[in-house]
Structure formats: C-alpha cells, structure tokens
Amino acid sequence: KAGVTQTPRYLIKTRGQQVTLSCSPISGHRSVSWYQQTPGQGLQFLFEYFSETQRNKGNFPGRFSGRQFSNSRSEMNVSTLELGDSALYLCASSSEGPSTGELFFGEGSRLTVL
Amino acid sequence: SQKIEQNSEALNIQEGKTATLTCNYTNYSPAYLQWYRQDPGRGPVFLLLIRENEKEKRKERLKVTFDTTLKQSLFHITASQPADSATYLCALGGDSNYQLIWGAGTKLIIKP
C-alpha cells in the first residue's frame, strides 16, 4: 500500500509570492490533516478535511487555505508569503480522522521564504 | 489554554539502558495519547496509542504509561540502541474537534 505522498519536497519562494502544496493520502483514507512544523516547535495544526469538507481549522491567518478533492487528495495554499512561513509542512492521513487513532504522515514539503 | 510539555533538552542515554521520556499536559482531559518518532527531515511515524482507561501499553521494547491524575505519560525504550536516536513526540486527542494537540518533542541520543 503506497504511503502518503507530498509534493514538492522542497521549494524556495520570495516574500509576497504564493505557494500550493499537494498531498495524496493513503488509498481509502478520507481524512487529511495539515501541520506546520518549525524548529523547536510542536506540530501546529492548520486544518483537517474529511470527504471534501473542512471539519476544523487552526489559529492561522486567512492567508493559509486548503481544499480536498473527491479522490481525497488535498492541497494547501499560502498567499502573500512572509519570512515566518518558512517551515516544514506536513500532511497526515487517516481513515476517519485525527481523533480516532493513528495518523500516517508524508515526508513533508520544506518551504523556504527569502 | 491547553498545554503539553516534553523534556526540552536532549536526553543522552548509554546504549543498553532504558530511556524514559516524559509528556505532561494541563488544561485538557484527553481520551487518548499517542507517541510518534520523527527522524531529521522526515515525517513523524506512529509508535503507540494509549487510552484514558489504560494504565500501560507495550510493544516490543516500547512501553507507555498514562496517568490521568498526574496528567502525565511516560514513554520507555528498554535495551536502547543507537538506532533509537530520534525526536519523540507526544500528542493528545479524543474529543470531537478533529485535531491532536502536540508537544514540541524530546530529542533522544543513544550513545554506543
């Protein structure tokens, strides 16, 4: 069974640009969660989607948005990038959602904002 | 607000000894707690889940305890090996808000 796939793995952007990250969950999983991880910080929850519906959203500005498609693939978008957005963005999938058990993570997309 | 604390400093353990990592939480009543391992530049990997009505859970060399009175979980690795060196994250969850609350992680270094 293929794992969670995130693309791109690495990217460099400049301030003010926007970026789109993609996540393909494990086949059959309907829940996709997104997290931001910076050095020394725990995973900061961005949002969670289940069957194309956003069920919860973390405390991030509106520049951070996401969506989920009918095949459960998910994308997140960050507009008007700031230096502080440099981080590892992780996607996790599960069959029913984060509250029900194990999450399967992708390798992450490392974003550098210059 | 909800808060999770893990050992902020790296934990250095001699190979063969038992490593014990701590996860303390406040202002939260989780239904369960999870432990993950994360290697540099990689995504976290699930290790163990323990529910509020379970005192202890084991998997091979790993053992987790969960004390809801002390609001603490202990994660043990027995007969530790250099390959166990990684950052270990704890996460709490179980209500209906579809998210986990994560600790910042503890870096474990097993010395040969």
Short mmCIF file of N, CA, C and O in Angstrom, two decimals, chain B:
data_model
loop_
_atom_site.label_atom_id
_atom_site.label_comp_id
_atom_site.label_asym_id
_atom_site.label_seq_id
_atom_site.Cartn_x
_atom_site.Cartn_y
_atom_site.Cartn_z
N SER B 1 -5.21 27.89 28.41
CA SER B 1 -5.24 27.14 27.16
C SER B 1 -4.54 25.79 27.37
O SER B 1 -3.78 25.60 28.32
N GLN B 2 -4.80 24.89 26.46
CA GLN B 2 -4.20 23.55 26.55
C GLN B 2 -2.69 23.64 26.34
O GLN B 2 -2.23 24.38 25.47
N LYS B 3 -1.96 22.88 27.12
CA LYS B 3 -0.52 22.94 27.02
C LYS B 3 0.07 21.56 27.23
O LYS B 3 -0.36 20.81 28.12
N ILE B 4 1.09 21.23 26.41
CA ILE B 4 1.80 19.96 26.56
C ILE B 4 3.28 20.27 26.72
O ILE B 4 3.83 21.08 25.97
N GLU B 5 3.90 19.63 27.69
CA GLU B 5 5.33 19.84 27.91
C GLU B 5 6.08 18.52 27.79
O GLU B 5 5.71 17.53 28.41
N GLN B 6 7.14 18.55 26.99
CA GLN B 6 8.06 17.44 26.92
C GLN B 6 9.44 17.96 27.28
O GLN B 6 9.71 19.15 27.19
N ASN B 7 10.34 17.05 27.67
CA ASN B 7 11.70 17.46 28.01
C ASN B 7 12.25 18.32 26.88
O ASN B 7 12.37 17.87 25.75
N SER B 8 12.58 19.56 27.20
CA SER B 8 13.03 20.46 26.15
C SER B 8 14.49 20.20 25.74
O SER B 8 14.88 20.49 24.62
N GLU B 9 15.25 19.64 26.65
CA GLU B 9 16.64 19.37 26.34
C GLU B 9 16.79 17.95 25.83
O GLU B 9 15.98 17.08 26.12
N ALA B 10 17.85 17.74 25.08
CA ALA B 10 18.12 16.40 24.56
C ALA B 10 18.43 15.45 25.71
O ALA B 10 18.99 15.84 26.74
N LEU B 11 18.03 14.21 25.51
CA LEU B 11 18.25 13.18 26.52
C LEU B 11 19.33 12.23 26.01
O LEU B 11 19.16 11.62 24.95
N ASN B 12 20.43 12.16 26.74
CA ASN B 12 21.54 11.29 26.35
C ASN B 12 21.53 10.03 27.22
O ASN B 12 21.57 10.12 28.44
N ILE B 13 21.48 8.89 26.55
CA ILE B 13 21.39 7.61 27.25
C ILE B 13 22.45 6.66 26.69
O ILE B 13 22.71 6.65 25.48
N GLN B 14 23.03 5.88 27.57
CA GLN B 14 24.01 4.89 27.15
C GLN B 14 23.30 3.70 26.53
O GLN B 14 22.25 3.25 27.04
N GLU B 15 23.87 3.18 25.46
CA GLU B 15 23.30 2.01 24.79
C GLU B 15 23.07 0.88 25.79
O GLU B 15 23.90 0.62 26.66
N GLY B 16 21.91 0.24 25.66
CA GLY B 16 21.58 -0.88 26.54
C GLY B 16 20.74 -0.47 27.75
O GLY B 16 20.07 -1.31 28.35
N LYS B 17 20.77 0.82 28.08
CA LYS B 17 19.98 1.31 29.21
C LYS B 17 18.55 1.61 28.77
O LYS B 17 18.24 1.61 27.59
N THR B 18 17.71 1.87 29.77
CA THR B 18 16.32 2.25 29.47
C THR B 18 16.21 3.77 29.37
O THR B 18 16.65 4.48 30.27
N ALA B 19 15.61 4.21 28.28
CA ALA B 19 15.36 5.64 28.09
C ALA B 19 13.93 5.92 28.51
O ALA B 19 13.01 5.17 28.14
N THR B 20 13.72 6.99 29.28
CA THR B 20 12.38 7.37 29.74
C THR B 20 12.10 8.81 29.35
O THR B 20 12.83 9.72 29.75
N LEU B 21 11.06 9.01 28.58
CA LEU B 21 10.68 10.34 28.13
C LEU B 21 9.35 10.70 28.79
O LEU B 21 8.50 9.85 29.01
N THR B 22 9.18 11.99 29.06
CA THR B 22 8.02 12.47 29.80
C THR B 22 7.15 13.39 28.94
O THR B 22 7.67 14.19 28.16
N CYS B 23 5.85 13.27 29.12
CA CYS B 23 4.90 14.14 28.47
C CYS B 23 3.89 14.58 29.53
O CYS B 23 3.16 13.74 30.07
N ASN B 24 3.89 15.87 29.86
CA ASN B 24 2.96 16.42 30.84
C ASN B 24 1.98 17.36 30.15
O ASN B 24 2.35 18.05 29.19
N TYR B 25 0.76 17.39 30.63
CA TYR B 25 -0.22 18.26 30.00
C TYR B 25 -1.08 18.97 31.05
O TYR B 25 -1.20 18.50 32.18
N THR B 26 -1.63 20.09 30.64
CA THR B 26 -2.50 20.86 31.53
C THR B 26 -3.72 21.34 30.75
O THR B 26 -3.68 21.45 29.51
N ASN B 27 -4.76 21.65 31.49
CA ASN B 27 -6.00 22.20 30.91
C ASN B 27 -6.56 21.34 29.79
O ASN B 27 -7.03 21.85 28.77
N TYR B 28 -6.49 20.03 30.00
CA TYR B 28 -7.01 19.14 28.97
C TYR B 28 -7.35 17.81 29.60
O TYR B 28 -6.71 17.38 30.55
N SER B 29 -8.35 17.17 29.09
CA SER B 29 -8.73 15.84 29.54
C SER B 29 -8.81 14.92 28.32
O SER B 29 -9.89 14.68 27.78
N PRO B 30 -7.67 14.44 27.86
CA PRO B 30 -7.66 13.65 26.63
C PRO B 30 -8.29 12.28 26.80
O PRO B 30 -8.23 11.69 27.88
N ALA B 31 -8.87 11.80 25.75
CA ALA B 31 -9.40 10.44 25.75
C ALA B 31 -8.28 9.45 25.44
O ALA B 31 -8.38 8.28 25.79
N TYR B 32 -7.23 9.94 24.77
CA TYR B 32 -6.10 9.06 24.48
C TYR B 32 -4.87 9.90 24.20
O TYR B 32 -4.95 11.12 24.00
N LEU B 33 -3.75 9.24 24.18
CA LEU B 33 -2.47 9.89 23.95
C LEU B 33 -1.67 9.01 22.98
O LEU B 33 -1.69 7.79 23.08
N GLN B 34 -0.97 9.67 22.07
CA GLN B 34 -0.17 8.94 21.08
C GLN B 34 1.29 9.35 21.17
O GLN B 34 1.61 10.49 21.54
N TRP B 35 2.16 8.44 20.82
CA TRP B 35 3.59 8.73 20.72
C TRP B 35 4.05 8.46 19.28
O TRP B 35 3.67 7.44 18.68
N TYR B 36 4.87 9.40 18.79
CA TYR B 36 5.42 9.30 17.44
C TYR B 36 6.92 9.47 17.50
O TYR B 36 7.45 10.15 18.37
N ARG B 37 7.59 8.91 16.51
CA ARG B 37 9.02 9.09 16.33
C ARG B 37 9.23 9.92 15.08
O ARG B 37 8.58 9.68 14.04
N GLN B 38 10.15 10.88 15.15
CA GLN B 38 10.48 11.68 13.97
C GLN B 38 11.99 11.75 13.78
O GLN B 38 12.72 12.17 14.68
N ASP B 39 12.44 11.37 12.61
CA ASP B 39 13.84 11.49 12.23
C ASP B 39 14.04 12.80 11.46
O ASP B 39 13.08 13.30 10.86
N PRO B 40 15.26 13.33 11.47
CA PRO B 40 15.50 14.64 10.83
C PRO B 40 15.02 14.67 9.39
O PRO B 40 15.34 13.78 8.59
N GLY B 41 14.25 15.70 9.06
CA GLY B 41 13.79 15.88 7.69
C GLY B 41 12.70 14.91 7.25
O GLY B 41 12.37 14.88 6.06
N ARG B 42 12.16 14.14 8.17
CA ARG B 42 11.14 13.15 7.82
C ARG B 42 9.85 13.45 8.57
O ARG B 42 9.82 14.20 9.54
N GLY B 43 8.77 12.85 8.11
CA GLY B 43 7.51 12.98 8.83
C GLY B 43 7.47 12.06 10.04
O GLY B 43 8.17 11.05 10.08
N PRO B 44 6.66 12.39 11.03
CA PRO B 44 6.54 11.52 12.22
C PRO B 44 5.98 10.16 11.86
O PRO B 44 5.19 10.02 10.93
N VAL B 45 6.40 9.17 12.63
CA VAL B 45 5.90 7.80 12.46
C VAL B 45 5.24 7.35 13.75
O VAL B 45 5.82 7.47 14.83
N PHE B 46 4.05 6.84 13.65
CA PHE B 46 3.27 6.40 14.80
C PHE B 46 3.94 5.24 15.51
O PHE B 46 4.45 4.30 14.87
N LEU B 47 3.94 5.29 16.85
CA LEU B 47 4.51 4.21 17.66
C LEU B 47 3.45 3.52 18.50
O LEU B 47 3.25 2.31 18.39
N LEU B 48 2.79 4.28 19.36
CA LEU B 48 1.84 3.68 20.29
C LEU B 48 0.71 4.64 20.59
O LEU B 48 0.89 5.86 20.58
N LEU B 49 -0.44 4.07 20.90
CA LEU B 49 -1.60 4.83 21.36
C LEU B 49 -2.07 4.21 22.66
O LEU B 49 -2.15 2.98 22.78
N ILE B 50 -2.36 5.05 23.64
CA ILE B 50 -2.89 4.56 24.92
C ILE B 50 -4.12 5.36 25.28
O ILE B 50 -4.15 6.59 25.13
N ARG B 51 -5.15 4.68 25.70
CA ARG B 51 -6.43 5.34 26.01
C ARG B 51 -6.52 5.68 27.49
O ARG B 51 -5.80 5.12 28.32
N GLU B 52 -7.44 6.56 27.84
CA GLU B 52 -7.55 7.07 29.21
C GLU B 52 -7.85 5.97 30.22
O GLU B 52 -7.52 6.11 31.40
N ASN B 53 -8.47 4.91 29.77
CA ASN B 53 -8.80 3.82 30.71
C ASN B 53 -7.72 2.74 30.75
O ASN B 53 -7.89 1.70 31.39
N GLU B 54 -6.60 2.98 30.08
CA GLU B 54 -5.48 2.04 30.09
C GLU B 54 -4.33 2.65 30.89
O GLU B 54 -4.00 3.82 30.72
N LYS B 55 -3.74 1.85 31.74
CA LYS B 55 -2.62 2.34 32.54
C LYS B 55 -1.29 2.18 31.83
O LYS B 55 -0.37 2.98 32.00
N GLU B 56 -1.21 1.11 31.02
CA GLU B 56 0.07 0.77 30.41
C GLU B 56 -0.16 0.08 29.07
O GLU B 56 -1.14 -0.63 28.89
N LYS B 57 0.77 0.32 28.15
CA LYS B 57 0.71 -0.33 26.84
C LYS B 57 2.13 -0.70 26.45
O LYS B 57 3.06 0.09 26.67
N ARG B 58 2.28 -1.89 25.84
CA ARG B 58 3.63 -2.32 25.44
C ARG B 58 3.64 -2.74 23.99
O ARG B 58 2.65 -3.24 23.44
N LYS B 59 4.80 -2.55 23.38
CA LYS B 59 5.04 -3.01 22.00
C LYS B 59 6.53 -3.25 21.87
O LYS B 59 7.31 -2.30 21.83
N GLU B 60 6.88 -4.51 21.84
CA GLU B 60 8.29 -4.91 21.74
C GLU B 60 9.09 -4.22 22.85
O GLU B 60 8.81 -4.44 24.03
N ARG B 61 10.07 -3.40 22.53
CA ARG B 61 10.89 -2.74 23.57
C ARG B 61 10.28 -1.45 24.09
O ARG B 61 10.89 -0.75 24.90
N LEU B 62 9.11 -1.11 23.62
CA LEU B 62 8.48 0.15 24.00
C LEU B 62 7.40 -0.08 25.06
O LEU B 62 6.69 -1.08 25.02
N LYS B 63 7.30 0.87 25.98
CA LYS B 63 6.24 0.83 26.97
C LYS B 63 5.76 2.25 27.24
O LYS B 63 6.57 3.17 27.38
N VAL B 64 4.46 2.42 27.28
CA VAL B 64 3.88 3.72 27.57
C VAL B 64 2.96 3.59 28.78
O VAL B 64 2.21 2.62 28.90
N THR B 65 3.03 4.57 29.67
CA THR B 65 2.08 4.65 30.78
C THR B 65 1.31 5.95 30.67
O THR B 65 1.78 6.92 30.07
N PHE B 66 0.11 5.94 31.26
CA PHE B 66 -0.76 7.11 31.15
C PHE B 66 -1.43 7.29 32.50
O PHE B 66 -2.20 6.44 32.94
N ASP B 67 -1.11 8.39 33.18
CA ASP B 67 -1.67 8.69 34.49
C ASP B 67 -2.53 9.94 34.37
O ASP B 67 -1.99 11.05 34.32
N THR B 68 -3.84 9.77 34.31
CA THR B 68 -4.73 10.91 34.11
C THR B 68 -4.84 11.77 35.37
O THR B 68 -5.25 12.93 35.28
N THR B 69 -4.48 11.21 36.51
CA THR B 69 -4.49 12.00 37.75
C THR B 69 -3.30 12.95 37.77
O THR B 69 -3.44 14.14 38.07
N LEU B 70 -2.14 12.44 37.43
CA LEU B 70 -0.93 13.28 37.35
C LEU B 70 -0.87 14.07 36.06
O LEU B 70 -0.03 14.97 35.92
N LYS B 71 -1.74 13.75 35.11
CA LYS B 71 -1.73 14.37 33.78
C LYS B 71 -0.35 14.18 33.14
O LYS B 71 0.32 15.15 32.71
N GLN B 72 0.04 12.92 33.08
CA GLN B 72 1.38 12.62 32.60
C GLN B 72 1.41 11.27 31.88
O GLN B 72 0.73 10.32 32.27
N SER B 73 2.26 11.21 30.85
CA SER B 73 2.55 9.96 30.19
C SER B 73 4.06 9.77 30.18
O SER B 73 4.82 10.73 29.98
N LEU B 74 4.48 8.54 30.43
CA LEU B 74 5.89 8.19 30.35
C LEU B 74 6.08 7.21 29.21
O LEU B 74 5.29 6.27 29.05
N PHE B 75 7.14 7.42 28.46
CA PHE B 75 7.47 6.58 27.31
C PHE B 75 8.83 5.96 27.57
O PHE B 75 9.81 6.69 27.77
N HIS B 76 8.88 4.63 27.59
CA HIS B 76 10.11 3.92 27.90
C HIS B 76 10.60 3.12 26.70
O HIS B 76 9.79 2.47 26.02
N ILE B 77 11.91 3.17 26.47
CA ILE B 77 12.54 2.29 25.49
C ILE B 77 13.56 1.47 26.27
O ILE B 77 14.54 2.01 26.79
N THR B 78 13.33 0.17 26.35
CA THR B 78 14.27 -0.68 27.06
C THR B 78 15.35 -1.19 26.11
O THR B 78 15.16 -1.20 24.89
N ALA B 79 16.50 -1.58 26.67
CA ALA B 79 17.62 -2.07 25.87
C ALA B 79 17.87 -1.14 24.68
O ALA B 79 17.90 -1.58 23.53
N SER B 80 18.03 0.13 24.97
CA SER B 80 18.12 1.14 23.91
C SER B 80 19.31 0.90 22.98
O SER B 80 20.35 0.35 23.39
N GLN B 81 19.13 1.31 21.73
CA GLN B 81 20.14 1.13 20.69
C GLN B 81 20.39 2.47 20.00
O GLN B 81 19.50 3.31 19.96
N PRO B 82 21.57 2.66 19.43
CA PRO B 82 21.83 3.92 18.70
C PRO B 82 20.77 4.22 17.64
O PRO B 82 20.45 5.39 17.39
N ALA B 83 20.18 3.18 17.05
CA ALA B 83 19.14 3.38 16.03
C ALA B 83 17.86 3.97 16.61
O ALA B 83 16.99 4.43 15.87
N ASP B 84 17.75 3.98 17.93
CA ASP B 84 16.59 4.59 18.58
C ASP B 84 16.73 6.11 18.67
O ASP B 84 15.79 6.80 19.07
N SER B 85 17.89 6.62 18.33
CA SER B 85 18.13 8.06 18.39
C SER B 85 17.20 8.77 17.41
O SER B 85 17.18 8.47 16.21
N ALA B 86 16.42 9.70 17.92
CA ALA B 86 15.42 10.41 17.12
C ALA B 86 14.73 11.41 18.05
O ALA B 86 15.03 11.48 19.24
N THR B 87 13.80 12.16 17.49
CA THR B 87 12.94 13.01 18.31
C THR B 87 11.61 12.29 18.51
O THR B 87 11.04 11.76 17.56
N TYR B 88 11.13 12.30 19.73
CA TYR B 88 9.89 11.61 20.07
C TYR B 88 8.83 12.64 20.47
O TYR B 88 9.07 13.50 21.31
N LEU B 89 7.69 12.53 19.82
CA LEU B 89 6.59 13.48 20.01
C LEU B 89 5.42 12.81 20.69
O LEU B 89 5.09 11.67 20.37
N CYS B 90 4.79 13.51 21.61
CA CYS B 90 3.53 13.02 22.16
C CYS B 90 2.41 13.91 21.65
O CYS B 90 2.61 15.10 21.37
N ALA B 91 1.25 13.33 21.52
CA ALA B 91 0.09 14.06 21.02
C ALA B 91 -1.15 13.59 21.76
O ALA B 91 -1.31 12.39 22.01
N LEU B 92 -2.00 14.54 22.11
CA LEU B 92 -3.22 14.23 22.85
C LEU B 92 -4.44 14.51 21.99
O LEU B 92 -4.45 15.46 21.21
N GLY B 93 -5.47 13.71 22.17
CA GLY B 93 -6.68 13.95 21.43
C GLY B 93 -7.84 13.17 21.99
O GLY B 93 -7.75 12.57 23.06
N GLY B 94 -8.93 13.18 21.22
CA GLY B 94 -10.05 12.34 21.60
C GLY B 94 -11.39 13.04 21.69
O GLY B 94 -12.41 12.39 21.81
N ASP B 95 -11.39 14.35 21.59
CA ASP B 95 -12.70 14.98 21.56
C ASP B 95 -13.13 15.08 20.11
O ASP B 95 -12.54 14.50 19.23
N SER B 96 -14.14 15.84 19.87
CA SER B 96 -14.71 15.83 18.53
C SER B 96 -14.23 16.98 17.65
O SER B 96 -14.86 17.30 16.66
N ASN B 97 -13.12 17.61 18.04
CA ASN B 97 -12.70 18.76 17.23
C ASN B 97 -11.70 18.37 16.15
O ASN B 97 -11.10 19.22 15.54
N TYR B 98 -11.53 17.09 15.94
CA TYR B 98 -10.77 16.58 14.80
C TYR B 98 -9.34 17.08 14.73
O TYR B 98 -8.81 17.33 13.67
N GLN B 99 -8.71 17.25 15.88
CA GLN B 99 -7.30 17.59 15.85
C GLN B 99 -6.62 17.02 17.07
O GLN B 99 -7.26 16.72 18.08
N LEU B 100 -5.31 16.86 16.95
CA LEU B 100 -4.47 16.45 18.07
C LEU B 100 -3.71 17.67 18.56
O LEU B 100 -3.40 18.58 17.80
N ILE B 101 -3.39 17.66 19.85
CA ILE B 101 -2.54 18.68 20.44
C ILE B 101 -1.17 18.06 20.63
O ILE B 101 -1.05 17.00 21.25
N TRP B 102 -0.12 18.71 20.11
CA TRP B 102 1.21 18.11 20.06
C TRP B 102 2.20 18.78 21.00
O TRP B 102 2.18 20.00 21.18
N GLY B 103 3.08 17.98 21.57
CA GLY B 103 4.22 18.50 22.29
C GLY B 103 5.32 18.86 21.30
O GLY B 103 5.26 18.47 20.14
N ALA B 104 6.33 19.60 21.78
CA ALA B 104 7.43 20.03 20.91
C ALA B 104 8.43 18.92 20.64
O ALA B 104 9.28 19.04 19.76
N GLY B 105 8.35 17.83 21.41
CA GLY B 105 9.22 16.70 21.18
C GLY B 105 10.46 16.70 22.06
O GLY B 105 10.91 17.75 22.53
N THR B 106 10.99 15.51 22.28
CA THR B 106 12.25 15.34 23.01
C THR B 106 13.23 14.62 22.10
O THR B 106 12.90 13.58 21.54
N LYS B 107 14.42 15.21 21.99
CA LYS B 107 15.46 14.57 21.18
C LYS B 107 16.19 13.55 22.04
O LYS B 107 16.73 13.89 23.09
N LEU B 108 16.20 12.32 21.59
CA LEU B 108 16.85 11.23 22.31
C LEU B 108 18.12 10.83 21.56
O LEU B 108 18.08 10.59 20.36
N ILE B 109 19.22 10.77 22.30
CA ILE B 109 20.50 10.35 21.72
C ILE B 109 20.99 9.14 22.49
O ILE B 109 21.20 9.22 23.71
N ILE B 110 21.17 8.05 21.78
CA ILE B 110 21.67 6.82 22.40
C ILE B 110 23.14 6.67 22.00
O ILE B 110 23.48 6.54 20.83
N LYS B 111 24.00 6.68 22.99
CA LYS B 111 25.44 6.62 22.74
C LYS B 111 25.94 5.18 22.79
O LYS B 111 25.59 4.45 23.72
N PRO B 112 26.77 4.77 21.82
CA PRO B 112 27.30 3.40 21.80
C PRO B 112 28.22 3.15 23.00
O PRO B 112 28.81 4.08 23.53
#
